[in-house]
Tab-separated table of C-alpha atoms in Angstrom:
chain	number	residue	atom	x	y	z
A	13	UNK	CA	22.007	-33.024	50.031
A	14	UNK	CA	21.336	-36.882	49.639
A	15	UNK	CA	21.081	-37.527	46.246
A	16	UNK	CA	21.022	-40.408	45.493
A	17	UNK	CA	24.551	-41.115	43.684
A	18	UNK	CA	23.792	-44.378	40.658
A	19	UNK	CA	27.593	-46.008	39.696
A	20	UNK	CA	27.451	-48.133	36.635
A	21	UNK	CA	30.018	-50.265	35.700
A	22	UNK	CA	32.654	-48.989	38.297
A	23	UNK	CA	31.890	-49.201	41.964
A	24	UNK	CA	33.761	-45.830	43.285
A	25	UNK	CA	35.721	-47.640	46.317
A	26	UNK	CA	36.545	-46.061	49.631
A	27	UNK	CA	33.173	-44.441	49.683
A	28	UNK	CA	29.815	-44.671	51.630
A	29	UNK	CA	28.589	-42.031	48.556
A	30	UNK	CA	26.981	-45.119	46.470
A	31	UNK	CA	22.945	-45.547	46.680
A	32	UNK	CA	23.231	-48.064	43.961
A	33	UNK	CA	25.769	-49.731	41.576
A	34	UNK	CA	24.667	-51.796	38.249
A	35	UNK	CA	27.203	-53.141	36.431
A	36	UNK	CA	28.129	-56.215	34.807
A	37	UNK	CA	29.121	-59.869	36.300
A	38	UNK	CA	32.843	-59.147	36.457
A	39	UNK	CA	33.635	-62.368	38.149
A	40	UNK	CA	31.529	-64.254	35.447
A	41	UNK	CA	33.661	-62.362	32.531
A	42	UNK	CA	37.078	-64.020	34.100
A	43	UNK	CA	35.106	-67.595	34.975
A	44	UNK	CA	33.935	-67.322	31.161
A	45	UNK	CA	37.242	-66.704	29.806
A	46	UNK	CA	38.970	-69.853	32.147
A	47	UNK	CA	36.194	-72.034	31.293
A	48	UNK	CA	37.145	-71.027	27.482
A	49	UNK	CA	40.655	-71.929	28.193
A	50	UNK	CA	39.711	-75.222	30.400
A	51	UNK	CA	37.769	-76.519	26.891
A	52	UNK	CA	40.273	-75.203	24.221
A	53	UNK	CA	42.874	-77.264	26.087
A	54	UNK	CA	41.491	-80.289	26.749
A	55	UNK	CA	42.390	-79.713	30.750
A	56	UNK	CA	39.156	-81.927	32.146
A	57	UNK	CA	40.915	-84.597	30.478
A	58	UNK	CA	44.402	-84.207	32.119
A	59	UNK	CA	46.450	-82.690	29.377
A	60	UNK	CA	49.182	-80.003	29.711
A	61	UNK	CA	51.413	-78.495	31.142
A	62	UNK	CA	50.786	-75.297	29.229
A	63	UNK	CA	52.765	-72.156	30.221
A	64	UNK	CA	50.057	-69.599	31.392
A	65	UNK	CA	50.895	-65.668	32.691
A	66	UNK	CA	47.895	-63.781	34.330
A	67	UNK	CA	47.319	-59.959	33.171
A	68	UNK	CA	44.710	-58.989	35.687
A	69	UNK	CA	43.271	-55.067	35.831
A	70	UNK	CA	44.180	-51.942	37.518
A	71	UNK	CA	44.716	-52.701	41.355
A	72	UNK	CA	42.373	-49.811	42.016
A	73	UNK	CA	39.263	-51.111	39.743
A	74	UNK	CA	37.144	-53.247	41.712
A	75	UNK	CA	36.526	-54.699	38.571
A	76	UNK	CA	39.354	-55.861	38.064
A	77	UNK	CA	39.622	-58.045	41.630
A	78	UNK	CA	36.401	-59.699	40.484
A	79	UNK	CA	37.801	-61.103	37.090
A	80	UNK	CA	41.015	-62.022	38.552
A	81	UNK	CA	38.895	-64.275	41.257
A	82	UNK	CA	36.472	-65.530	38.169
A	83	UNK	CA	39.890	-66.824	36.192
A	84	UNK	CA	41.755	-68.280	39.469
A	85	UNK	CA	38.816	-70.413	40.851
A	86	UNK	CA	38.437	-72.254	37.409
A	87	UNK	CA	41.929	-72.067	36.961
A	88	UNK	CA	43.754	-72.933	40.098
A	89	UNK	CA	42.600	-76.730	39.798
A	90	UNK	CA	44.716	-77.136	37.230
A	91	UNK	CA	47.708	-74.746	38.362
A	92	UNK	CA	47.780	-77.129	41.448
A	93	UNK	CA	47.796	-80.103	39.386
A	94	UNK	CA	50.501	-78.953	37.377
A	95	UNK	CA	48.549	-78.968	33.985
A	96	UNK	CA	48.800	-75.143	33.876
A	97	UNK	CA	52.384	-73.901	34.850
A	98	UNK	CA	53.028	-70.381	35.952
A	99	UNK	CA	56.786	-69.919	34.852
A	100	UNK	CA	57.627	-66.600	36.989
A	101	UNK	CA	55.142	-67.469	39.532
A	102	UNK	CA	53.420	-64.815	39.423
A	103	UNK	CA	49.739	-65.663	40.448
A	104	UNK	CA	48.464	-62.944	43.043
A	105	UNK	CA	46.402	-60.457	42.135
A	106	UNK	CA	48.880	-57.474	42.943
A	107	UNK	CA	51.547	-59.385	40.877
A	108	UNK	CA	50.257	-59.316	37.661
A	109	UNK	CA	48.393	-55.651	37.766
A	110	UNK	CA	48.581	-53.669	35.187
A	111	UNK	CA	48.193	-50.191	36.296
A	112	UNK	CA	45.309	-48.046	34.772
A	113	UNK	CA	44.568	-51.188	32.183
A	114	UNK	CA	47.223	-49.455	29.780
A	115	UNK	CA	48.476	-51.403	26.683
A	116	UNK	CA	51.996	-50.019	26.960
A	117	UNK	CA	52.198	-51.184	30.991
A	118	UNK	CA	51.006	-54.482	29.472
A	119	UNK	CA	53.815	-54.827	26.890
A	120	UNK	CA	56.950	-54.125	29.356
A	121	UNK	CA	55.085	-56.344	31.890
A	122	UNK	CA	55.517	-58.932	28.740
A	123	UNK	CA	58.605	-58.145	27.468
A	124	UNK	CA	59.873	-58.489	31.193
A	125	UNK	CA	58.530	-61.956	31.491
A	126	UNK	CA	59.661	-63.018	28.595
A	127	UNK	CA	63.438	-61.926	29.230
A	128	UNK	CA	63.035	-63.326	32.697
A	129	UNK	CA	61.404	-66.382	32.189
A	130	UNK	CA	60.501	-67.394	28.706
A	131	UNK	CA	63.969	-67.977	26.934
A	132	UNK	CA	63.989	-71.200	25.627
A	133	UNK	CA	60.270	-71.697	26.991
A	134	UNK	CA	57.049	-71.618	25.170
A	135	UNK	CA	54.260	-69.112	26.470
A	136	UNK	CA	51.086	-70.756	25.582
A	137	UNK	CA	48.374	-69.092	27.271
A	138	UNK	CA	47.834	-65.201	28.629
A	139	UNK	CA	45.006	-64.597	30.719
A	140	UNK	CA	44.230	-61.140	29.968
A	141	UNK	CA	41.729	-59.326	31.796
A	142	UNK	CA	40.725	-56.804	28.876
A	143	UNK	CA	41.117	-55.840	25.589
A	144	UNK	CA	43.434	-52.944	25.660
A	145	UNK	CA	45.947	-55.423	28.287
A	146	UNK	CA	45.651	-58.220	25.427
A	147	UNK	CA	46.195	-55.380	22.618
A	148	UNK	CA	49.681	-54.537	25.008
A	149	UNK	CA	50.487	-58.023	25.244
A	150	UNK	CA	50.483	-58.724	21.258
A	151	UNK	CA	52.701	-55.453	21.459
A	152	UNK	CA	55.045	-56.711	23.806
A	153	UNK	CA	55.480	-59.969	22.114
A	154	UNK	CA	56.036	-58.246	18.698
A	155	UNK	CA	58.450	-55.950	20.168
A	156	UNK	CA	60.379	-58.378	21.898
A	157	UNK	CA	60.656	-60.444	18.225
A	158	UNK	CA	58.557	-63.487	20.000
A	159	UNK	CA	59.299	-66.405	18.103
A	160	UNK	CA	57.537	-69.410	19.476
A	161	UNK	CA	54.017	-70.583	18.687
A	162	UNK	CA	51.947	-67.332	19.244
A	163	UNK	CA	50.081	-67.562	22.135
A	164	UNK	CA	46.317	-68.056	22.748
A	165	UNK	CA	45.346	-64.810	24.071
A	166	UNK	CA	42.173	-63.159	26.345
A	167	UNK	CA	40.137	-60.776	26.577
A	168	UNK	CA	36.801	-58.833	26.579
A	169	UNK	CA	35.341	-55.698	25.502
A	170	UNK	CA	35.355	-56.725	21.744
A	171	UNK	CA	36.980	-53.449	20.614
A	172	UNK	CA	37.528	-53.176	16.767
A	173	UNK	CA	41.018	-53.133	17.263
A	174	UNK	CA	40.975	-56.144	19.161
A	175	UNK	CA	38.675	-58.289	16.650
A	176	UNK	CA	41.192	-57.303	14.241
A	177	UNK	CA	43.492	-59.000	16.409
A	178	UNK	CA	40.975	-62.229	16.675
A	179	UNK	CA	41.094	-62.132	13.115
A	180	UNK	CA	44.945	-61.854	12.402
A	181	UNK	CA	45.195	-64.999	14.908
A	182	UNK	CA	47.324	-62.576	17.082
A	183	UNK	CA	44.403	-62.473	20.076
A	184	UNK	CA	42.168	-65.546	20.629
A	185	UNK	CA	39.092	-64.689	22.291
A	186	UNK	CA	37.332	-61.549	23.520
A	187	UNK	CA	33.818	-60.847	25.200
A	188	UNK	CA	31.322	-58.582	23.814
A	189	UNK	CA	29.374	-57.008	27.034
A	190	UNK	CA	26.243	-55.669	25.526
């Protein structure tokens, strides 16, 4: 009946239905969190290695593609230099999903990374792409009795859960989009 169809926020893929689509600058939420990172740790000036994992989106939330290419083209600089060090590898975008942005697919993700790769090895930096994968994260962590220096921790959304994790030190950053 063409009406015209508005998406905010999420772009509806696999569709011609669209008219128009507003929505925030998802790649500039994951180049705002890297750049955050890139200054915390001192990486213009050569320091590191740090021991970074990525927890990117939902693989079907075009959102999520966008922040994952924001964090990598700050970030992969310094993965290539060796100042950032991926210790399972995992750096595509379909490895380190997390399906429907759930906190409790975030925490096995975690807890599987940390059996697999993290025993003995600090995990200094995770690059989450939201609030509720940051809030899985700190679960996974906890649940998996974590004992190293707690890692510095993304995200965005600013939930009141979450900035009760900024405040406990247990998440270190989030983004407020107004």
């Amino acid at each position: 009946k063409k009406i015209p169809v508005i998406a905010y926020d999420r772009l509806p893929l696999n569709t011609d239905a669209v008219s128009y689509y507003a929505t925030f600058d998802n790649e500039g939420i994951g180049t705002a969190m890297a750049q955050y990172v890139i200054e915390k740790y001192n990486l213009k000036k050569g320091t590191g290695p740090y021991n970074v994992e990525f927890f990117q989106g939902s693989d079907d939330d075009n959102n999520a593609h966008l922040i994952d290419k924001g964090m990598l083209n700050e970030l992969k600089p310094y993965i290539d230099r060796g100042q950032l060090v991926v210790a399972s590898g995992q750096k595509d975008f379909q490895q380190t999903t997390v399906k429907g942005w759930e906190p409790k697919n975030a925490a096995e993700r975690t807890k599987k990374l940390l059996t697999q790769y993290y025993s003995g090895r600090q995990l200094d930096i995770a690059m989450c792409a939201s609030d509720s994968i940051a809030e899985g994260v700190v679960d996974g962590l906890t649940s998996a009795g974590y004992s190293g220096t707690w890692p510095f921790i993304t995200g965005q959304d600013a939930t009141q859960k979450n900035l009760a994790l900024v405040q406990q030190g247990k998440q270190g950053t989030t983004l407020l989009k107004s």
